[in-house]
Coordinates of C-alpha atoms in Angstrom, one line a residue:
X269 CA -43.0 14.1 -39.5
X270 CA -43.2 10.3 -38.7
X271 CA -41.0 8.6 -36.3
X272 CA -38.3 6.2 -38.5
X273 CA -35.9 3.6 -36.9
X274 CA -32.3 4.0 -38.5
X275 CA -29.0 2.6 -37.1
X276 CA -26.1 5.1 -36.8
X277 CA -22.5 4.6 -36.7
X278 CA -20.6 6.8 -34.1
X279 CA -16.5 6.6 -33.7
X280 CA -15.7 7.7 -30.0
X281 CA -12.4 7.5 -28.3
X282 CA -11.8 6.0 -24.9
X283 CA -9.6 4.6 -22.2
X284 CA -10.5 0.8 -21.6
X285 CA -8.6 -2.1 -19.9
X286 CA -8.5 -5.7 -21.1
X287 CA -9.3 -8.5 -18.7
X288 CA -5.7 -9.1 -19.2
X289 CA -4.5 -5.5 -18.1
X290 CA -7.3 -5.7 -14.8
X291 CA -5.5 -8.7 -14.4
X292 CA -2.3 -7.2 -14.2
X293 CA -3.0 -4.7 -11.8
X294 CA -4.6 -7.0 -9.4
X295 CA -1.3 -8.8 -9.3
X296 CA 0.5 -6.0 -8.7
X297 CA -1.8 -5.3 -5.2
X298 CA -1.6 -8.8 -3.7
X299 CA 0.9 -10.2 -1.5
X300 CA 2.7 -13.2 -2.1
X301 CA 0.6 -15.3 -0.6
X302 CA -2.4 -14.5 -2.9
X303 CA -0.4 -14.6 -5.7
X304 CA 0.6 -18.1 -4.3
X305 CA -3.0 -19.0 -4.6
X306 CA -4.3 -17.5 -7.9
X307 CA -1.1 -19.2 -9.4
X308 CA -2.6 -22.6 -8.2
X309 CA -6.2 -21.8 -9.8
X310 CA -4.8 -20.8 -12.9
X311 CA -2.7 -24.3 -12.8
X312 CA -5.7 -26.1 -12.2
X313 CA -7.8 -24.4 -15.2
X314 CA -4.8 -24.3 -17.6
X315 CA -3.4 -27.4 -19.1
X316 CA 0.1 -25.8 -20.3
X317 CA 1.2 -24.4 -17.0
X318 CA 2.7 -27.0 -14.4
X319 CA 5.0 -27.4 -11.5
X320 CA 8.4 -27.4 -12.3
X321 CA 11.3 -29.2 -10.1
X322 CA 14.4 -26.8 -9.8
X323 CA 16.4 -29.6 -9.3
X324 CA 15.1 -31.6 -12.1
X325 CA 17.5 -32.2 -15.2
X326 CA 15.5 -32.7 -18.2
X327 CA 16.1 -35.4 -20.6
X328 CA 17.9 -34.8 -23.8
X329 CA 15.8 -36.2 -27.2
X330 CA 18.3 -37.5 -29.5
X331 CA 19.3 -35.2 -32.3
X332 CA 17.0 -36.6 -35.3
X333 CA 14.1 -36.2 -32.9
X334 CA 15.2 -32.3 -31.9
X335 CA 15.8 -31.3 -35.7
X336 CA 12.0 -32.8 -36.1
X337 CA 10.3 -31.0 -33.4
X338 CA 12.3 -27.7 -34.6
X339 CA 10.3 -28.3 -38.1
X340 CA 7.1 -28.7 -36.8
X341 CA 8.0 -25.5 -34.7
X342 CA 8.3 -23.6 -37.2
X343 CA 4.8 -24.8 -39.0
X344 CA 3.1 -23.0 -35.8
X345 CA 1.5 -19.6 -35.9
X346 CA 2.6 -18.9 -32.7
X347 CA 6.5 -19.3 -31.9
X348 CA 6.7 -20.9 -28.5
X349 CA 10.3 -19.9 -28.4
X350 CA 9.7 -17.1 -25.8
X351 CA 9.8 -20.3 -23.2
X352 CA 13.5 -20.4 -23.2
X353 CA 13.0 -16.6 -21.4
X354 CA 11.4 -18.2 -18.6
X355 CA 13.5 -21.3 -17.2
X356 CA 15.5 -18.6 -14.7
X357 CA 14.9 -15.2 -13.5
X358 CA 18.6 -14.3 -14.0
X359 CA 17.6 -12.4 -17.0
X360 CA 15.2 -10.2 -14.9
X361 CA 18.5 -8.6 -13.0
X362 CA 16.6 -9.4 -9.6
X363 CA 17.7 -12.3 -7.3
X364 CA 15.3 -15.3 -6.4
X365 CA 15.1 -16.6 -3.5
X366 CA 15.2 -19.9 -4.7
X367 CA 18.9 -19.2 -6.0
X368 CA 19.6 -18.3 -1.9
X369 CA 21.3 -21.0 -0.7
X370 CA 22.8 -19.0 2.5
X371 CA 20.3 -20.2 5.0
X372 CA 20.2 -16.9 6.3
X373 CA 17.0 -16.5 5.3
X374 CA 13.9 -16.8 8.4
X375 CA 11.2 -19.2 8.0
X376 CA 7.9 -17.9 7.3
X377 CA 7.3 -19.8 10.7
X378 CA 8.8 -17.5 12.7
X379 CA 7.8 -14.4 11.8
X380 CA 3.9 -13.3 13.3
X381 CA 1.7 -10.5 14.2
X382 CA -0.5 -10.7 17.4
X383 CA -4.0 -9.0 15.8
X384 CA -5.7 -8.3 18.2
X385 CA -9.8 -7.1 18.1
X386 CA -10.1 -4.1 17.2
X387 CA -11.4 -2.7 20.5
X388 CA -8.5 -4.0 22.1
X389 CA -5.9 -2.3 19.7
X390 CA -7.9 1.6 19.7
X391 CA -8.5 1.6 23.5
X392 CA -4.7 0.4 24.2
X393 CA -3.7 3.4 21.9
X394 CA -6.3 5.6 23.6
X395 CA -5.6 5.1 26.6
X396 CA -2.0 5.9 26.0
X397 CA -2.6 9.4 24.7
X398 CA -6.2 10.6 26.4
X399 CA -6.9 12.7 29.3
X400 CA -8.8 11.5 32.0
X401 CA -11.6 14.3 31.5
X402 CA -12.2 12.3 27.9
X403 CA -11.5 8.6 28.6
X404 CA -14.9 7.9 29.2
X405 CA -16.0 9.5 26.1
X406 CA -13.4 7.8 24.0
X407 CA -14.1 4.2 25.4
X408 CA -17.7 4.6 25.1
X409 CA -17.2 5.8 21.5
X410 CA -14.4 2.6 20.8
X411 CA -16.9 0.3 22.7
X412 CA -19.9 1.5 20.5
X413 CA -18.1 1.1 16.4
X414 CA -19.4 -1.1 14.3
X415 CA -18.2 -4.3 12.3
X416 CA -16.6 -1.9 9.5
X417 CA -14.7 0.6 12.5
X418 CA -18.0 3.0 11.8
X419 CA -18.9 5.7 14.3
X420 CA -23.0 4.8 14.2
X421 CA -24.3 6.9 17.2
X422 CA -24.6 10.8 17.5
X423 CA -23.2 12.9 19.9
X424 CA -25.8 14.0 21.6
X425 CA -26.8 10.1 22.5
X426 CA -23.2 9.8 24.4
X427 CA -23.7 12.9 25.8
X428 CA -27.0 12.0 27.5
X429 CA -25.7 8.3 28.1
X430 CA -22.5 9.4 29.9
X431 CA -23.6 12.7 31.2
X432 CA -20.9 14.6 29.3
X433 CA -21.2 18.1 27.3
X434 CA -20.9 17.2 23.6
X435 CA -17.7 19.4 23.0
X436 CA -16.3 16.9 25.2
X437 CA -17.7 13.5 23.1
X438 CA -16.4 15.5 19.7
X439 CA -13.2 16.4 21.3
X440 CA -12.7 12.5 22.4
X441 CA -14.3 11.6 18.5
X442 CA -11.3 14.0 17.0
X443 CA -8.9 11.7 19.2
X444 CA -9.9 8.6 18.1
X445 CA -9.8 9.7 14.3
X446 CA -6.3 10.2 15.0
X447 CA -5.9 6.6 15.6
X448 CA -4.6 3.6 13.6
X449 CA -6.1 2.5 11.5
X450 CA -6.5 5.2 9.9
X451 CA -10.4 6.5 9.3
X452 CA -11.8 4.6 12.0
X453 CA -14.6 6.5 14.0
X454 CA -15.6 8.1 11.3
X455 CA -19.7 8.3 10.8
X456 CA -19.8 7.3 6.8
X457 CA -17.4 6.4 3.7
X458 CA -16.8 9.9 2.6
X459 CA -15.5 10.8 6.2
X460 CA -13.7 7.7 6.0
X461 CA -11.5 8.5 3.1
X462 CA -10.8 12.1 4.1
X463 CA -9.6 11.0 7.5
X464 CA -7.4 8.8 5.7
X465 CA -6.0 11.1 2.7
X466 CA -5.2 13.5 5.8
X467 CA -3.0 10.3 7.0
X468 CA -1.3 9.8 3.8
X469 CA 2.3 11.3 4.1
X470 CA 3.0 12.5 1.0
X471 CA 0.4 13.1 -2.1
X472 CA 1.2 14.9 -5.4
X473 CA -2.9 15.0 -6.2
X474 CA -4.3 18.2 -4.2
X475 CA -7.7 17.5 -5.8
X476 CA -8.8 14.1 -3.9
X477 CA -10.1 15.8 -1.4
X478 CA -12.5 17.9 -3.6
X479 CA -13.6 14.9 -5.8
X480 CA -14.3 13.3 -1.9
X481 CA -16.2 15.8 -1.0
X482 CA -18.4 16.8 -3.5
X483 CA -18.0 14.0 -6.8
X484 CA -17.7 10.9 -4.7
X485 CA -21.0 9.8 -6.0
X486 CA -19.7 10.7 -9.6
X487 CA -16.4 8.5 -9.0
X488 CA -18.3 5.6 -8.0
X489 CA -20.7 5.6 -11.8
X490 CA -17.1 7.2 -13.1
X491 CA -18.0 9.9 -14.7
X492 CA -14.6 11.2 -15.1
X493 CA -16.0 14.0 -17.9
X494 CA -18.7 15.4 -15.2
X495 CA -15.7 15.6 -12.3
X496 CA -12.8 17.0 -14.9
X497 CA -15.2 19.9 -16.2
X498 CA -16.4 20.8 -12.6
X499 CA -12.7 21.0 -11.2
X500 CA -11.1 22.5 -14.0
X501 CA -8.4 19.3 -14.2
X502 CA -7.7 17.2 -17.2
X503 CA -9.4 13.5 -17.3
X504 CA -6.2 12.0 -16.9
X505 CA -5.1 13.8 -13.5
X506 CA -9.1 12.3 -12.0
X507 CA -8.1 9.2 -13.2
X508 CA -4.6 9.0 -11.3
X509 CA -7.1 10.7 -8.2
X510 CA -9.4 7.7 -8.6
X511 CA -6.3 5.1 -8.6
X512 CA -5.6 7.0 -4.9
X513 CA -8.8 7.1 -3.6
X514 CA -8.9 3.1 -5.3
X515 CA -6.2 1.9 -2.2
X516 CA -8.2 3.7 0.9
X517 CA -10.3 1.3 2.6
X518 CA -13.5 1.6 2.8
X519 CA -14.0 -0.4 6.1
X520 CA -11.2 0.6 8.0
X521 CA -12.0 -2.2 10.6
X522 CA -11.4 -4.7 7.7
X523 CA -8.4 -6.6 9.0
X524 CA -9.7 -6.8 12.7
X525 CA -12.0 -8.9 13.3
X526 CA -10.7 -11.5 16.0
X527 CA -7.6 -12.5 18.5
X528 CA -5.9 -15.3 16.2
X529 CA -2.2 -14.9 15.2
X530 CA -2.0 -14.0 11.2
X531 CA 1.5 -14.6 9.5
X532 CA 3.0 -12.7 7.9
X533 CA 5.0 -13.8 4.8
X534 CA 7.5 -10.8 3.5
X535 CA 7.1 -10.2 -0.5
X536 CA 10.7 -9.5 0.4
X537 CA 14.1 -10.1 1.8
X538 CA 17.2 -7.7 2.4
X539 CA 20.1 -8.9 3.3
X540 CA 23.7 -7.6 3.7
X541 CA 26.1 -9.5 1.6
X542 CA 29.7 -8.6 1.9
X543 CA 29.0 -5.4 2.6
X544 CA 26.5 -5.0 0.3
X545 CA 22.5 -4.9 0.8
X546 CA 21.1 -7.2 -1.3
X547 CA 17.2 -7.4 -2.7
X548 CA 15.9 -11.0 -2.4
X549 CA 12.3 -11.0 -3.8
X550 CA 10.3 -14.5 -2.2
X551 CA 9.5 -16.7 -4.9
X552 CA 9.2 -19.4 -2.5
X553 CA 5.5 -19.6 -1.5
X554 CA 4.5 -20.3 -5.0
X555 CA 5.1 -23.1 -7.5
X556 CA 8.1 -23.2 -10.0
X557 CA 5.8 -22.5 -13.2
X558 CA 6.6 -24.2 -16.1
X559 CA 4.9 -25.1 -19.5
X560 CA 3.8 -28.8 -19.8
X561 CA 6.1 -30.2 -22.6
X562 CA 3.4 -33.2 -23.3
X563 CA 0.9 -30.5 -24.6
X564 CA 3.6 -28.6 -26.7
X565 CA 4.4 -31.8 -28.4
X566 CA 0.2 -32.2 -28.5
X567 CA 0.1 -29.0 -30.3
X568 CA 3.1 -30.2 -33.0
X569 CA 0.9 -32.7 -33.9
X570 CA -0.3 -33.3 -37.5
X571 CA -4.3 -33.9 -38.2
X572 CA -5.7 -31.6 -35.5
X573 CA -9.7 -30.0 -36.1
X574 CA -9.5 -26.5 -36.2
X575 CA -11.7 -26.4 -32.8
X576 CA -8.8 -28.4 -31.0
X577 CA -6.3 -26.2 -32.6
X578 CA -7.9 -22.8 -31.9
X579 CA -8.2 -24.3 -27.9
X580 CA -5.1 -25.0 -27.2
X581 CA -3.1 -21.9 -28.8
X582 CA -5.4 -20.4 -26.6
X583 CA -4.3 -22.0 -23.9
X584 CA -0.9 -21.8 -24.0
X585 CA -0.8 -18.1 -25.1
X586 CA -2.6 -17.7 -21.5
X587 CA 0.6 -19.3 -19.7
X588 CA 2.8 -17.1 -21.5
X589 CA 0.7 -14.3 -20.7
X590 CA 0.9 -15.7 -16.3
X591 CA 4.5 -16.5 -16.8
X592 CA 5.6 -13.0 -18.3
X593 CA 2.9 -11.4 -15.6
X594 CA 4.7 -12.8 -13.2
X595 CA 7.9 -11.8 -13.7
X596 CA 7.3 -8.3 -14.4
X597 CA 5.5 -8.0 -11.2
X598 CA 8.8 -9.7 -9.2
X599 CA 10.9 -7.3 -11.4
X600 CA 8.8 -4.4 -10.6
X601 CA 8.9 -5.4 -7.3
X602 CA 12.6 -6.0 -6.8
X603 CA 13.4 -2.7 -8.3
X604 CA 11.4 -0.2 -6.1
X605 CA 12.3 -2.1 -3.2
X606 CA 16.3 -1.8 -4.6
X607 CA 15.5 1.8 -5.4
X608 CA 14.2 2.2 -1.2
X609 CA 17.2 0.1 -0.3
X610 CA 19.7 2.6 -2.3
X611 CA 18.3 5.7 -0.5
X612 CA 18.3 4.6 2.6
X613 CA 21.6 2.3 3.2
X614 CA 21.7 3.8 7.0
X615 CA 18.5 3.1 7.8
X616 CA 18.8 -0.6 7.3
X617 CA 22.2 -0.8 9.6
X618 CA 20.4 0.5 12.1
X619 CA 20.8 4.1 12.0
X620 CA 17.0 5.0 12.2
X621 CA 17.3 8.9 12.2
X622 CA 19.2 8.7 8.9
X623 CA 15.5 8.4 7.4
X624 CA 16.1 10.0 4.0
X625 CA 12.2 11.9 2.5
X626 CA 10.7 9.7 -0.3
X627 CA 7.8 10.0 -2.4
X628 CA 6.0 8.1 -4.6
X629 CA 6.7 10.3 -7.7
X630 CA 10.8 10.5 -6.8
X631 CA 10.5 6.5 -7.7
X632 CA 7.7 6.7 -10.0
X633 CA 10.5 9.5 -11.8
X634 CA 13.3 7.4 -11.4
X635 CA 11.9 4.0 -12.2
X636 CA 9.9 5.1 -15.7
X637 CA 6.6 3.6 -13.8
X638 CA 3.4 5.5 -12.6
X639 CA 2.2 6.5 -9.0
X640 CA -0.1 4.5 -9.3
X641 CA 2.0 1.3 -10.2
X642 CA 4.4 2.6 -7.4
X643 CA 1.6 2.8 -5.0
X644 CA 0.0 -0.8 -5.7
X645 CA 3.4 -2.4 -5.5
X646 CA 3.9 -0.6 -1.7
X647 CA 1.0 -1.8 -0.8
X648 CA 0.4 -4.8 1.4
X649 CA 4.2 -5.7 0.7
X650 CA 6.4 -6.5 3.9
X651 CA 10.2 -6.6 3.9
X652 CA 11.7 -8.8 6.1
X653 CA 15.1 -6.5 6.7
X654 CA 18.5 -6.5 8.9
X655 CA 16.4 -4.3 11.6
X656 CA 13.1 -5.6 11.8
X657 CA 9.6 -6.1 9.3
X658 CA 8.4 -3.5 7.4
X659 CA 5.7 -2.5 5.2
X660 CA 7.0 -0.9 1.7
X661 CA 5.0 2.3 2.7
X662 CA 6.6 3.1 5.5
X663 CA 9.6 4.3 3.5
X664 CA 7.9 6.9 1.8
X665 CA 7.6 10.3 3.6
X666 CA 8.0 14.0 2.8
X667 CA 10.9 16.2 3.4
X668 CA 12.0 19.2 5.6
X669 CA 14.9 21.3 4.6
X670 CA 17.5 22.3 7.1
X671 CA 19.4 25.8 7.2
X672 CA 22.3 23.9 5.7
X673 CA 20.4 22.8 2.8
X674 CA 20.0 19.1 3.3
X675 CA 16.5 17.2 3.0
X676 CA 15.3 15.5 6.5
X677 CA 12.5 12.8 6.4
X678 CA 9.5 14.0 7.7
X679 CA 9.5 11.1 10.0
X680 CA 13.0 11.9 11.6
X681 CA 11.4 15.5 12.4
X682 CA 8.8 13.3 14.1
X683 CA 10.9 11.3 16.1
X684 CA 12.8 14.0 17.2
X685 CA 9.4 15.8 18.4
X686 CA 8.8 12.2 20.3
X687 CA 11.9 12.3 21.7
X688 CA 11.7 16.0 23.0
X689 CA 8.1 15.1 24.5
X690 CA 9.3 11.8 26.4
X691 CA 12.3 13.9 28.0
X692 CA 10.0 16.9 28.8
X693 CA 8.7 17.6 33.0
X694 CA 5.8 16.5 33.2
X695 CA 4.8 19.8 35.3
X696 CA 5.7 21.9 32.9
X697 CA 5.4 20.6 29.4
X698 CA 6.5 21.4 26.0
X699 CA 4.1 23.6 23.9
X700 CA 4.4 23.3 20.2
X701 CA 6.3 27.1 20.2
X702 CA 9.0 25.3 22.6
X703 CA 9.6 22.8 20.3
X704 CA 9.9 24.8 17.6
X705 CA 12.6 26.8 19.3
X706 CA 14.4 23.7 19.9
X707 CA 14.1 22.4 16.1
X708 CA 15.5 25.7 14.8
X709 CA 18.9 25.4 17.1
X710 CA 18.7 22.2 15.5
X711 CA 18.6 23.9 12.2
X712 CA 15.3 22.5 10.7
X713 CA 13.0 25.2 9.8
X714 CA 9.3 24.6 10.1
X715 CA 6.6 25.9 10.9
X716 CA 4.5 25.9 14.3
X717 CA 1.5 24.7 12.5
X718 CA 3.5 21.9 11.0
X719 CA 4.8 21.0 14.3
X720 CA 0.9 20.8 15.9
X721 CA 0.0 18.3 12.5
X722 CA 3.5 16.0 13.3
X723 CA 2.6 16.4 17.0
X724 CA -1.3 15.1 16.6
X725 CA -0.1 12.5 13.6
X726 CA 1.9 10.5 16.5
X727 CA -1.8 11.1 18.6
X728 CA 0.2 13.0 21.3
X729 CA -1.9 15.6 22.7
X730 CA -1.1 18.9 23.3
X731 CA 0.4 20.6 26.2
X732 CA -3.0 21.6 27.8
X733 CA -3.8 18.1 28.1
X734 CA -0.2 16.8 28.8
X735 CA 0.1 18.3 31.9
X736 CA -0.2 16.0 34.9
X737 CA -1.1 16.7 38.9
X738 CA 2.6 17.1 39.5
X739 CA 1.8 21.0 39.4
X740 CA -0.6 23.9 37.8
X741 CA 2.8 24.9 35.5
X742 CA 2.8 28.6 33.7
X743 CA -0.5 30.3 33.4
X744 CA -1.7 29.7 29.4
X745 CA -5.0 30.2 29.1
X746 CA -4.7 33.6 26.5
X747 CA -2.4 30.8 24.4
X748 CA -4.8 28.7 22.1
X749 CA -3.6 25.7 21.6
X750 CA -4.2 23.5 18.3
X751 CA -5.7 19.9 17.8
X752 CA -6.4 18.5 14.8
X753 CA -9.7 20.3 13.9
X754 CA -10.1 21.6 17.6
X755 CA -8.9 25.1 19.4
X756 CA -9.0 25.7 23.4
X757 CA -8.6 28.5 24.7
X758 CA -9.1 29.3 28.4
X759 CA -11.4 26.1 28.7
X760 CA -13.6 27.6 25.8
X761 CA -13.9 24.7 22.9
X762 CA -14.7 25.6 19.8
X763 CA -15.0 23.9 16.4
X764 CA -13.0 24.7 13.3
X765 CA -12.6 23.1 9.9
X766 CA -8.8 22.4 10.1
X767 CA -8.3 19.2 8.0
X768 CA -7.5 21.2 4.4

């Protein structure tokens, strides 16, 4: 039979995002300050938008000229009444900062983070929390990371360069991976983003790690179909994985990089307010957006070409489009942060232990939004607050029930645990079955295991390791005694696959 040519016709259903809707999302990660920044590009390649004085009365056309332009209005295709939606944000139920006037507010001035090089902030941690048998190990191993916080040598080239046995280079290695930030000293990407998912304090999506481990390759082409039949899971649940895995970094070394001072400007403000904590969402980095009257009235005009026409409806359905982006990513915003505020009212009068568990989905629930949307709006997102600066993520841990039946934050538990270890003799430390003991009078059941993953989380080691030259302490060498991914028992180290 002879080859023919035909064309075909095929219908197929899929999930595909408009520029617009990429856009979106985008908007949703960055800062304020990069918001700041796109908002001036956009203002630069758009003739409707402009800067709007807040202070600035406009002048009133007399009435035969209003009833005019209302009749050309109405001759448009495209109703630019939505504008009157945009001249405050009092119809968004979140509170500008631009309508503060209480000059309680800090300037942007004052508020800095020393970075240091990333050397300089893993071997301060390190040195805090190693042995001496492993410091040498662990500085060599800092000392040696590459530009993206990589781990590029093997352990059998430390172990010859310092003279070390290689249990002891992994054991330092399993140290540093415990460090911040997370996923640095890690030998490739796909180590990288485990050690980080085994960070993350609370995750609904038990199948990342599989679609890490064995269809990274098939997220990156997104082949979705290929990863959904070989888990068993529904497209829609590798999808939400891949918006996860989406907010790792893939360099963990990414935002160290030098000594200089980076500011920090807060996406938020909360405030107390006669008694009440108030949500204050900073506007003030970025221009007061308006829509350039001049090229409204342009548009009203009689005798336009079609071309000129098609252009500028084009253009100005693109500033309604920035200006309605906008504000649904400050009311977004402003209402998980309120949400985080109304859960934890203690925290934010300085009552630290009251941490209340949060997770993603509670809000997500609560709010109508996604994880995902939740997830990008934590992200990157300071709040400058009554007791300090805080990332969005920090409020967002899992819970541990008590024999009375209330919920503890996970990160209470921990700061109890750090609080137990700091008090403890020196001689004779804790071990993770003491403070177990302790948490149970306390009325918090957990479990031992759970107390070893809190334990390493904070990098503290464990009581082998913690015991100084003050004295030999209780014989414990039949006792095996847990790291993250390590076991020792009477000196003897031996490697197990602990991170699941």
């Amino acid at each position: 039979m002879a080859p023919e040519v035909r064309l075909d016709v095929t219908v197929r259903q899929g999930l595909f995002l408009s520029p617009e809707q990429r856009q979106a999302i985008e908007l949703m990660v960055k800062p304020v300050m990069d918001v700041a920044l796109w908002v001036q590009e956009e203002m630069n390649q758009n003739p409707f938008l402009e800067e709007v004085d807040v202070l600035e009365e406009p002048e009133k056309e007399p009435a035969e000229l209003q009833d005019e332009d209302k009749e050309k209005d109405r001759k448009l295709e495209e109703d630019d009444g939505w504008m009157k939606n945009f001249h405050d944000g009092a119809d968004l139920g979140y509170v500008s900062s631009r309508t503060v006037h209480d000059g309680d507010i800090q300037s942007i001035e004052h508020i800095k983070i020393e970075v240091p090089s990333l050397a300089e902030h893993l071997l301060w941690q390190y040195r805090l929390v190693a042995p001496p048998v492993l410091t040498p190990a662990g500085e060599y191993i800092i000392q040696s990371l590459d530009e993206r916080g990589f781990f590029t040598s093997t352990l059998e080239e430390v172990s010859k360069q310092l003279s070390v046995s290689p249990e002891s280079v992994q054991s330092a290695l399993d140290l540093v991976h415990t460090l911040d930030p997370p996923g640095v000293g890690a030998r490739n990407l796909q180590e990288a983003l485990l050690i980080q998912v085994d960070h993350l304090e609370e995750s609904s999506l038990d199948y990342v790690r599989p679609i890490i481990q064995y269809h990274l390759d098939d997220l990156v082409r997104k082949n979705y179909k290929k990863i959904s039949g070989s888990l068993k899971i529904k497209v829609e649940k590798v999808m939400e994985a891949a918006d996860l895995i989406g907010t790792l970094n893939p360099h963990p070394a990414r935002d160290y990089g030098g000594t200089e001072t980076r500011y920090v400007v807060p996406d938020l403000f909360i405030r107390e307010v006669a008694g009440r904590l108030e949500v204050i969402v900073n506007e003030n980095p970025m221009p007061r957006l308006g829509v350039n009257p001049r090229y409204v009235e342009f548009l009203r005009r009689e005798g336009l070409s079609k071309e000129e026409k098609s252009y500028l409806k084009e253009k100005m359905n693109n500033a309604r489009w920035i200006l309605n982006t906008l504000h649904q990513r400050n009311l977004s915003l402003y209402l998980v942060a309120r949400y985080i505020v109304d859960v934890q009212p203690d925290f934010f009068r300085g009552q630290f232990d009251k941490l209340r568990p949060l997770t993603l989905k509670q809000v997500a629930d609560t709010l109508a939004l996604s994880i995902s949307t939740v997830s990008r709006l934590s992200n990157r997102k300071y709040a400058d607050t009554p007791v300090g600066l805080f990332q969005l993520k920090y409020f967002f841990s899992n819970s541990v029930l008590t024999e009375s039946g209330q919920s503890l934050s996970s990160r209470s538990v921990k700061q109890k645990i750090r609080m137990m270890i700091d008090s403890e003799d020196a001689a004779v430390p804790l071990s993770d079955v003491d403070i177990l003991d302790r948490l149970n009078t306390e009325g918090i059941r957990i479990q031992r295991r759970t107390v070893a993953k809190y334990r390493e989380s904070m990098s503290i080691l464990p009581r082998r390791l913690r015991r100084t030259a003050a004295g030999p302490g209780p014989p414990d060498a039949a006792e095996p005694v847990e790291t993250d991914g390590e076991s020792f028992q009477g000196g003897t180290h031996a490697a197990q696959s602990d991170r699941t």
